[in-house]
Tab-separated table of C-alpha atoms and ligand atoms in Angstrom:
chain	number	residue	atom	x	y	z
T	1	MET	CA	-8.053	-22.284	14.514
T	2	LYS	CA	-5.360	-24.514	15.995
T	3	LEU	CA	-2.205	-25.548	14.142
T	4	LEU	CA	0.481	-27.989	15.228
T	5	VAL	CA	3.917	-27.804	13.613
T	6	LYS	CA	5.665	-31.068	14.389
T	7	ASN	CA	9.328	-32.041	14.670
T	8	VAL	CA	11.268	-28.843	14.090
T	9	LEU	CA	14.561	-27.460	15.385
T	10	PRO	CA	13.762	-24.062	16.953
T	11	ILE	CA	16.407	-21.474	16.044
T	12	ASN	CA	16.597	-20.483	19.716
T	13	GLY	CA	16.871	-24.085	20.914
T	14	ASP	CA	19.900	-26.294	21.502
T	15	GLY	CA	20.190	-27.257	17.822
T	16	LYS	CA	19.571	-30.931	18.542
T	17	THR	CA	16.214	-31.401	20.252
T	18	LEU	CA	13.195	-31.625	17.960
T	19	CYS	CA	10.150	-29.700	19.179
T	20	ASP	CA	6.520	-29.183	18.284
T	21	VAL	CA	5.086	-25.681	17.990
T	22	ALA	CA	1.441	-25.246	18.984
T	23	VAL	CA	-0.431	-22.278	17.535
T	24	THR	CA	-3.871	-21.011	18.521
T	25	ASN	CA	-5.587	-18.259	16.541
T	26	GLY	CA	-2.322	-17.002	15.073
T	27	ILE	CA	-0.401	-16.944	18.369
T	28	ILE	CA	2.325	-19.383	19.474
T	29	THR	CA	0.970	-21.102	22.568
T	30	ALA	CA	3.669	-23.689	23.236
T	31	ILE	CA	7.088	-24.812	21.996
T	32	GLY	CA	8.353	-28.233	22.946
T	33	ARG	CA	5.280	-30.296	23.585
T	34	ALA	CA	1.717	-29.312	22.723
T	35	PRO	CA	-0.400	-28.577	25.811
T	36	GLU	CA	-2.485	-31.413	27.214
T	37	GLY	CA	-5.673	-31.878	25.176
T	38	PHE	CA	-4.459	-29.659	22.273
T	39	ALA	CA	-6.593	-30.775	19.287
T	40	PRO	CA	-5.196	-29.173	16.124
T	41	ASP	CA	-7.388	-28.368	13.109
T	42	ASP	CA	-4.303	-28.696	10.913
T	43	THR	CA	-0.845	-30.248	11.273
T	44	VAL	CA	2.378	-29.460	9.428
T	45	GLU	CA	5.109	-32.094	9.500
T	46	GLY	CA	8.376	-30.266	10.042
T	47	GLY	CA	10.580	-33.267	9.239
T	48	GLY	CA	13.494	-32.003	11.341
T	49	ARG	CA	13.667	-28.639	9.575
T	50	LEU	CA	14.943	-25.498	11.264
T	51	CYS	CA	12.103	-23.267	12.508
T	52	MET	CA	12.631	-19.524	12.786
T	53	PRO	CA	10.465	-16.424	13.124
T	54	ALA	CA	9.717	-14.963	9.682
T	55	LEU	CA	11.762	-12.087	8.304
T	56	VAL	CA	10.405	-8.528	8.220
T	57	ASN	CA	11.147	-6.340	5.194
T	58	ALA	CA	11.096	-2.860	6.708
T	59	HIS	CA	11.327	-0.833	3.497
T	60	THR	CA	10.121	-1.710	0.027
T	61	HIS	CA	8.048	-0.532	-2.921
T	62	MET	CA	5.856	-3.472	-3.865
T	63	TYR	CA	4.503	-2.759	-7.348
T	64	MET	CA	7.929	-1.705	-8.604
T	65	SER	CA	8.819	-5.361	-9.148
T	66	VAL	CA	7.350	-4.937	-12.642
T	67	LEU	CA	10.189	-2.434	-13.256
T	68	ARG	CA	12.874	-4.980	-12.363
T	69	GLY	CA	15.730	-4.691	-14.841
T	70	ALA	CA	14.239	-1.625	-16.555
T	71	ALA	CA	16.883	0.882	-15.420
T	72	ASP	CA	20.160	-0.580	-14.255
T	73	ASP	CA	23.622	0.883	-13.735
T	74	LEU	CA	22.451	4.510	-13.805
T	75	PRO	CA	23.273	7.413	-11.435
T	76	PHE	CA	20.682	7.722	-8.641
T	77	MET	CA	18.814	10.847	-9.808
T	78	GLN	CA	18.859	9.641	-13.454
T	79	TRP	CA	17.610	6.219	-12.322
T	80	LEU	CA	14.767	7.887	-10.377
T	81	PHE	CA	13.704	10.718	-12.688
T	82	GLU	CA	14.418	9.108	-16.097
T	83	GLY	CA	14.348	5.347	-15.502
T	84	VAL	CA	11.581	4.892	-12.947
T	85	MET	CA	9.161	7.814	-12.820
T	86	PRO	CA	8.198	7.960	-16.553
T	87	ARG	CA	7.326	4.242	-16.427
T	88	GLU	CA	5.383	4.671	-13.195
T	89	ASP	CA	3.299	7.385	-14.858
T	90	LYS	CA	1.985	4.781	-17.316
T	91	MET	CA	0.938	2.307	-14.656
T	92	ASP	CA	-2.588	1.632	-13.460
T	93	VAL	CA	-3.842	0.051	-10.271
T	94	GLY	CA	-4.411	-3.356	-11.938
T	95	GLN	CA	-0.789	-3.580	-13.034
T	96	ALA	CA	0.274	-2.407	-9.570
T	97	TYR	CA	-1.729	-5.269	-8.052
T	98	TRP	CA	0.130	-7.914	-10.091
T	99	GLY	CA	3.472	-6.232	-9.376
T	100	SER	CA	2.661	-6.236	-5.657
T	101	LEU	CA	1.590	-9.881	-5.737
T	102	LEU	CA	4.849	-10.767	-7.501
T	103	SER	CA	6.713	-9.090	-4.630
T	104	CYS	CA	4.670	-11.057	-2.077
T	105	VAL	CA	5.520	-14.332	-3.827
T	106	GLU	CA	9.216	-13.518	-4.061
T	107	MET	CA	9.405	-12.529	-0.391
T	108	ILE	CA	7.439	-15.490	0.988
T	109	ARG	CA	9.592	-17.934	-1.017
T	110	ARG	CA	12.532	-16.379	0.833
T	111	GLY	CA	11.114	-16.542	4.344
T	112	CYS	CA	9.669	-13.038	4.693
T	113	CYS	CA	6.092	-12.576	5.974
T	114	THR	CA	5.793	-8.832	6.605
T	115	PHE	CA	6.550	-5.938	4.286
T	116	ASN	CA	6.483	-2.180	4.681
T	117	ASP	CA	5.418	-0.729	1.336
T	118	MET	CA	5.744	2.953	0.543
T	119	HIS	CA	4.467	4.263	-2.787
T	120	LEU	CA	1.685	5.184	-5.135
T	121	PHE	CA	-0.668	2.199	-4.972
T	122	PRO	CA	-1.104	1.168	-1.328
T	123	GLY	CA	-4.543	-0.287	-2.107
T	124	ALA	CA	-2.980	-2.681	-4.635
T	125	ALA	CA	-0.352	-3.780	-2.107
T	126	ALA	CA	-2.971	-4.287	0.610
T	127	ARG	CA	-5.182	-6.310	-1.732
T	128	ALA	CA	-2.296	-8.509	-2.893
T	129	ALA	CA	-1.295	-9.153	0.722
T	130	GLN	CA	-4.857	-10.046	1.671
T	131	ASP	CA	-5.165	-12.439	-1.285
T	132	ILE	CA	-1.945	-14.298	-0.546
T	133	GLY	CA	-2.266	-14.052	3.259
T	134	MET	CA	0.711	-11.836	4.062
T	135	ARG	CA	1.183	-9.203	6.763
T	136	ALA	CA	1.289	-5.738	5.195
T	137	VAL	CA	2.197	-2.267	6.323
T	138	VAL	CA	1.048	0.090	3.586
T	139	ASN	CA	1.735	3.757	3.155
T	140	ARG	CA	1.105	6.114	0.285
T	141	ALA	CA	4.212	8.127	-0.540
T	142	VAL	CA	2.954	11.702	-0.665
T	143	THR	CA	4.693	14.752	-2.110
T	144	GLY	CA	3.743	18.388	-2.015
T	145	PRO	CA	2.690	21.150	-1.992
T	146	ASP	CA	1.965	20.582	-5.750
T	147	GLY	CA	-0.960	18.138	-5.770
T	148	GLY	CA	-0.323	17.537	-2.084
T	149	GLU	CA	-3.886	18.106	-0.870
T	150	ARG	CA	-5.293	15.618	-3.396
T	151	ARG	CA	-2.716	13.012	-2.351
T	152	ILE	CA	-3.543	13.469	1.331
T	153	ASN	CA	-7.247	12.959	0.587
T	154	GLU	CA	-6.505	9.814	-1.419
T	155	MET	CA	-4.300	8.568	1.414
T	156	LEU	CA	-7.036	9.124	3.997
T	157	GLY	CA	-9.519	7.327	1.714
T	158	GLU	CA	-7.226	4.300	1.498
T	159	ILE	CA	-6.753	4.210	5.252
T	160	ASN	CA	-10.540	4.170	5.667
T	161	GLU	CA	-10.971	1.494	3.001
T	162	PHE	CA	-8.570	-0.974	4.598
T	163	LYS	CA	-9.016	-0.023	8.240
T	164	GLY	CA	-10.039	-3.126	10.160
T	165	CYS	CA	-8.606	-5.591	7.597
T	166	ARG	CA	-6.701	-8.301	9.463
T	167	ASN	CA	-2.926	-7.919	9.147
T	168	VAL	CA	-3.056	-4.596	7.283
T	169	TYR	CA	-1.315	-1.740	9.097
T	170	PHE	CA	-0.688	1.868	8.092
T	171	MET	CA	2.001	4.491	8.268
T	172	ILE	CA	2.045	8.110	7.091
T	173	ALA	CA	4.754	8.573	4.477
T	174	PRO	CA	6.056	11.875	3.219
T	175	HIS	CA	8.337	10.644	0.412
T	176	ALA	CA	11.478	12.645	1.288
T	177	ILE	CA	12.652	16.113	2.300
T	178	TYR	CA	13.514	16.916	-1.333
T	179	THR	CA	10.002	16.135	-2.628
T	180	CYS	CA	8.048	17.782	0.254
T	181	SER	CA	8.091	21.387	1.445
T	182	GLN	CA	8.690	22.169	5.115
T	183	GLU	CA	5.062	23.176	5.542
T	184	TYR	CA	3.880	19.948	3.931
T	185	LEU	CA	6.161	17.817	6.151
T	186	THR	CA	4.808	19.555	9.249
T	187	LYS	CA	1.233	19.030	8.102
T	188	LEU	CA	1.836	15.292	7.607
T	189	ALA	CA	3.451	14.986	11.029
T	190	ASP	CA	0.313	16.614	12.484
T	191	ILE	CA	-1.961	14.191	10.586
T	192	ALA	CA	0.082	11.232	11.874
T	193	GLU	CA	-0.245	12.545	15.421
T	194	GLU	CA	-3.994	12.996	15.027
T	195	LEU	CA	-4.464	9.471	13.621
T	196	ALA	CA	-1.920	7.980	16.077
T	197	LEU	CA	-0.008	6.418	13.177
T	198	PRO	CA	3.762	6.020	12.817
T	199	VAL	CA	5.697	7.862	10.107
T	200	HIS	CA	7.919	6.487	7.339
T	201	ILE	CA	10.264	8.676	5.249
T	202	HIS	CA	13.300	8.318	2.955
T	203	LEU	CA	16.119	10.156	4.714
T	204	SER	CA	19.759	11.018	3.970
T	205	GLU	CA	19.888	8.528	1.114
T	206	SER	CA	22.385	10.255	-1.175
T	207	VAL	CA	25.209	12.800	-1.200
T	208	ALA	CA	23.009	15.040	-3.387
T	209	GLU	CA	20.260	15.068	-0.729
T	210	MET	CA	22.791	15.993	1.959
T	211	ASN	CA	24.478	18.731	-0.119
T	212	ASP	CA	21.168	20.263	-1.281
T	213	CYS	CA	19.908	20.369	2.318
T	214	LEU	CA	23.127	22.020	3.555
T	215	ARG	CA	22.805	24.588	0.735
T	216	ASP	CA	19.067	25.296	1.143
T	217	HIS	CA	18.601	24.961	4.905
T	218	GLY	CA	22.102	25.288	6.365
T	219	CYS	CA	21.863	21.961	8.168
T	220	THR	CA	21.788	18.198	7.560
T	221	PRO	CA	18.510	16.432	6.592
T	222	VAL	CA	18.269	14.935	10.111
T	223	GLU	CA	18.821	18.338	11.764
T	224	TYR	CA	16.260	19.868	9.405
T	225	LEU	CA	13.572	17.410	10.579
T	226	VAL	CA	14.570	17.772	14.244
T	227	LYS	CA	14.224	21.573	14.009
T	228	MET	CA	10.670	21.368	12.671
T	229	GLY	CA	9.592	18.916	15.393
T	230	PHE	CA	8.959	16.198	12.807
T	231	PHE	CA	10.051	13.353	15.110
T	232	LYS	CA	7.195	13.849	17.584
T	233	ASN	CA	5.651	10.651	16.115
T	234	LYS	CA	7.181	7.168	16.046
T	235	THR	CA	9.304	7.434	12.903
T	236	LEU	CA	11.059	4.982	10.616
T	237	ALA	CA	13.727	6.580	8.418
T	238	ALA	CA	14.764	4.546	5.386
T	239	HIS	CA	18.395	4.501	4.189
T	240	CYS	CA	20.293	7.011	6.433
T	241	VAL	CA	23.476	6.467	4.452
T	242	GLN	CA	24.824	10.014	4.709
T	243	LEU	CA	24.935	10.782	8.432
T	244	THR	CA	27.166	12.933	10.605
T	245	GLU	CA	28.079	11.852	14.135
T	246	THR	CA	25.602	14.432	15.412
T	247	ASP	CA	22.881	12.981	13.150
T	248	ILE	CA	23.413	9.552	14.727
T	249	LEU	CA	23.030	10.994	18.229
T	250	LEU	CA	19.915	12.933	17.197
T	251	LEU	CA	18.277	9.822	15.707
T	252	ALA	CA	18.976	7.941	18.950
T	253	GLU	CA	17.734	10.816	21.110
T	254	HIS	CA	14.450	11.054	19.188
T	255	GLY	CA	13.835	7.299	19.139
T	256	VAL	CA	13.892	7.131	15.326
T	257	SER	CA	14.219	3.639	13.816
T	258	VAL	CA	16.445	3.238	10.760
T	259	ALA	CA	15.804	0.807	7.897
T	260	ALA	CA	19.122	-0.024	6.259
T	261	ASN	CA	18.907	-1.139	2.617
T	262	PRO	CA	22.422	-2.398	1.955
T	263	LYS	CA	22.037	-3.836	-1.532
T	264	SER	CA	19.966	-0.999	-2.988
T	265	ASN	CA	22.376	1.601	-1.596
T	266	LEU	CA	25.349	-0.262	-3.049
T	267	LYS	CA	23.753	-0.787	-6.460
T	268	LEU	CA	22.787	2.885	-6.760
T	269	GLY	CA	26.261	3.912	-5.614
T	270	ASN	CA	24.857	5.763	-2.610
T	271	GLY	CA	27.190	4.192	-0.080
T	272	ILE	CA	26.869	2.215	3.133
T	273	ALA	CA	24.757	3.242	6.131
T	274	PRO	CA	26.732	3.369	9.424
T	275	VAL	CA	24.712	0.494	10.863
T	276	TYR	CA	27.252	-0.465	13.510
T	277	GLN	CA	27.523	3.116	14.789
T	278	LEU	CA	23.716	3.522	14.788
T	279	ASP	CA	23.241	0.294	16.708
T	280	LYS	CA	25.965	1.242	19.181
T	281	ALA	CA	24.256	4.609	19.763
T	282	GLY	CA	21.036	2.784	20.678
T	283	VAL	CA	19.090	3.313	17.438
T	284	ASN	CA	16.651	0.525	16.523
T	285	VAL	CA	18.138	-0.654	13.205
T	286	CYS	CA	16.114	-2.879	10.888
T	287	ILE	CA	16.583	-4.020	7.296
T	288	GLY	CA	14.760	-3.501	4.003
T	289	THR	CA	15.256	-4.474	0.399
T	290	ASP	CA	14.038	-1.238	-1.195
T	291	SER	CA	12.417	-2.018	-4.560
T	292	ALA	CA	13.236	-4.618	-7.186
T	293	ALA	CA	13.848	-1.664	-9.523
T	294	SER	CA	16.956	-0.762	-7.517
T	295	ASN	CA	18.006	-4.039	-5.894
T	296	ASN	CA	16.997	-6.165	-8.112
T	297	SER	CA	15.709	-8.788	-5.717
T	298	LEU	CA	13.599	-8.893	-2.564
T	299	ASN	CA	15.629	-11.453	-0.653
T	300	MET	CA	15.916	-10.666	3.048
T	301	PHE	CA	18.410	-13.525	3.576
T	302	SER	CA	20.748	-11.766	1.221
T	303	GLU	CA	20.208	-8.391	2.956
T	304	MET	CA	20.925	-9.978	6.342
T	305	ASN	CA	24.114	-11.474	4.955
T	306	TYR	CA	25.246	-8.133	3.500
T	307	THR	CA	24.421	-6.381	6.785
T	308	ALA	CA	26.607	-8.744	8.791
T	309	LEU	CA	29.504	-8.747	6.316
T	310	LEU	CA	29.629	-5.109	5.162
T	311	HIS	CA	30.137	-3.669	8.605
T	312	LYS	CA	32.832	-6.137	9.598
T	313	GLY	CA	34.641	-5.089	6.449
T	314	THR	CA	34.121	-1.321	6.702
T	315	ASN	CA	34.977	-1.270	10.421
T	316	GLY	CA	37.899	-3.677	10.045
T	317	ASP	CA	36.489	-5.758	12.879
T	318	PRO	CA	34.969	-9.249	12.490
T	319	THR	CA	33.264	-9.024	15.888
T	320	VAL	CA	30.798	-6.270	14.882
T	321	ILE	CA	27.234	-7.183	13.832
T	322	PRO	CA	27.419	-10.865	14.787
T	323	ALA	CA	24.960	-13.278	13.155
T	324	ARG	CA	22.460	-13.067	16.005
T	325	LYS	CA	22.415	-9.262	15.794
T	326	ALA	CA	21.853	-9.272	12.005
T	327	PHE	CA	19.024	-11.778	12.504
T	328	GLU	CA	17.352	-9.547	15.109
T	329	MET	CA	17.616	-6.575	12.766
T	330	ALA	CA	15.798	-8.612	10.102
T	331	THR	CA	13.060	-9.807	12.470
T	332	VAL	CA	12.131	-8.283	15.817
T	333	ASN	CA	13.736	-4.874	15.175
T	334	GLY	CA	11.727	-4.579	11.948
T	335	ALA	CA	8.492	-5.388	13.761
T	336	LYS	CA	9.331	-2.809	16.420
T	337	ALA	CA	9.982	-0.152	13.776
T	338	LEU	CA	6.614	-0.935	12.168
T	339	CYS	CA	4.881	-0.806	15.569
T	340	ILE	CA	3.636	-4.410	15.273
T	341	ASP	CA	3.431	-5.929	18.726
T	342	LYS	CA	4.900	-9.367	19.586
T	343	LEU	CA	6.263	-10.191	16.146
T	344	GLY	CA	9.699	-11.559	15.278
T	345	ARG	CA	10.505	-13.981	18.079
T	346	LEU	CA	9.901	-17.703	18.447
T	347	GLU	CA	8.296	-17.595	21.890
T	348	PRO	CA	4.912	-18.409	23.402
T	349	GLY	CA	2.626	-15.379	23.263
T	350	TRP	CA	4.245	-14.077	20.060
T	351	LYS	CA	2.674	-14.013	16.589
T	352	ALA	CA	2.927	-17.279	14.657
T	353	ASP	CA	4.775	-16.100	11.530
T	354	LEU	CA	7.053	-19.094	11.098
T	355	VAL	CA	9.511	-20.290	8.481
T	356	LEU	CA	10.776	-23.858	8.107
T	357	LEU	CA	14.177	-24.232	6.441
T	358	ASP	CA	15.550	-27.395	4.844
T	359	THR	CA	18.576	-28.689	6.676
T	360	ASP	CA	19.248	-31.561	4.256
T	361	VAL	CA	21.242	-29.273	1.976
T	362	PRO	CA	25.041	-29.011	1.801
T	363	GLN	CA	25.241	-25.386	2.958
T	364	MET	CA	23.508	-26.388	6.225
T	365	MET	CA	25.883	-29.266	6.994
T	366	PRO	CA	27.120	-29.772	9.555
T	367	LEU	CA	24.653	-27.727	11.554
T	368	ARG	CA	26.325	-25.944	14.455
T	369	ASP	CA	25.351	-22.362	15.389
T	370	LEU	CA	21.850	-21.953	13.965
T	371	TYR	CA	22.005	-18.151	13.645
T	372	ALA	CA	25.328	-18.380	11.822
T	373	ALA	CA	23.813	-21.002	9.499
T	374	VAL	CA	20.873	-18.742	8.654
T	375	VAL	CA	22.877	-15.515	8.237
T	376	TYR	CA	26.121	-16.775	6.664
T	377	SER	CA	25.198	-20.020	4.870
T	378	CYS	CA	21.584	-19.722	3.722
T	379	ASP	CA	20.464	-17.903	0.589
T	380	GLY	CA	16.748	-18.356	1.315
T	381	SER	CA	16.255	-21.202	-1.170
T	382	GLU	CA	16.118	-23.476	1.896
T	383	THR	CA	12.628	-22.085	2.656
T	384	ASP	CA	10.242	-25.069	2.592
T	385	THR	CA	7.167	-23.855	4.465
T	386	VAL	CA	5.895	-20.454	5.552
T	387	ILE	CA	3.154	-19.959	8.120
T	388	ILE	CA	1.667	-16.479	8.482
T	389	ASP	CA	-0.686	-15.635	11.325
T	390	GLY	CA	-0.937	-19.357	12.078
T	391	ARG	CA	-1.904	-20.287	8.516
T	392	PRO	CA	0.325	-22.290	6.119
T	393	VAL	CA	0.530	-20.002	3.080
T	394	TYR	CA	3.485	-21.795	1.447
T	395	LEU	CA	3.586	-25.517	2.184
T	396	HIS	CA	6.501	-27.699	1.063
T	397	LYS	CA	7.403	-25.168	-1.651
T	398	GLU	CA	3.844	-24.725	-3.021
T	399	PHE	CA	1.559	-21.736	-2.478
T	400	THR	CA	-1.771	-22.676	-0.931
T	401	THR	CA	-3.595	-19.387	-1.526
T	402	ILE	CA	-2.822	-18.172	-5.061
T	403	ASP	CA	-2.100	-19.439	-8.564
T	404	THR	CA	1.462	-18.459	-9.512
T	405	GLU	CA	0.921	-19.415	-13.206
T	406	GLU	CA	-1.763	-16.733	-13.530
T	407	LEU	CA	0.526	-14.250	-11.791
T	408	TYR	CA	3.512	-14.942	-14.063
T	409	TYR	CA	1.294	-14.722	-17.171
T	410	ASN	CA	0.117	-11.255	-16.106
T	411	ILE	CA	3.634	-10.051	-15.264
T	412	ARG	CA	4.897	-11.011	-18.727
T	413	LYS	CA	1.949	-9.135	-20.288
T	414	ILE	CA	2.659	-6.004	-18.241
T	415	ALA	CA	6.355	-6.079	-19.153
T	416	GLU	CA	5.372	-5.856	-22.841
T	417	VAL	CA	3.638	-2.485	-22.319
T	418	ILE	CA	5.755	-0.785	-19.644
G	1	LIG	NI1	12.861	3.476	-1.083
């Protein structure tokens, strides 16, 4: 399958010269001019739009979009244990499918092609991603020891079910240190090692988690995991808001990636992750939205913008986290954290997950630094076309793979019962 994207401004180009992007079997083969004799099966007219690699949402909970607006302005533990969990208990896999598909639609319309979903219905998220044509990393959030064995068996069943599906990847995901015993965490790290899968965990998200860990284990959550040898696998830690200076050094030393979730952390009053300090220490920092139940949107443009601005403000220094750095956190760093090879750059040999942005809009005029335009001026509504794995999934603001009317009908129905 060959695709030619014509007349675009590559984000890593000079900002003036229009290029064509040639794609063969989901891989970028040329930027500039198509190779001699390149006969595309399909052509997308770029019309002078800006072309960038698609955004990577490194931490989310897909089906929870049906809980959007159900529990706002509550303290974190009350939000989780009273607002979210009782509603989740009522949900079935069919409802989770529609919730996941809603998340896919929202993300694609805002230039994001890959998500990392952690929660109860990974099969629903994988199915939704397959139907719409999105790249999915799915992981069942497991807790234990109570019911832990059953959850591990279900998790292994799901991995077997979707193993071999194109663009579906897996991680092993103990939910958090406060919902898993030490023995259970160790067991999951061993399973990840055996299956050669990376690990995804919520870590140091709130003051309560930090204080409880200091009380129960005499050390910080990061130190607790280091002591039990948990970081022997490639690990992605979500949040990492409450960190000591030693924690930052330990995360760097153990090669742990961190998914910052600026808007969710702010909305839940959990604070601001020390992204600048993590990055400076050599930690691979990427960005996630967390769920629409805590955010309440899944807009990676907005998260990128917050990431760049928050740390200038909190560090009192406008030179920290420049636009280009925030963009890398939202693209190539996310792919690295998810262990997806050659994703997140606009270069030959890299995966063809491409986003075309309108430039005929006031916030993009005049167009100077393209990274600054994307990070500081765009809100994601500029997204015109999205190509995933070399396939146009969203073409001139219309989905080519699914019926959004059917989706919205089902979401309204679900909202009536949950
Ligand atoms: Ni989360």
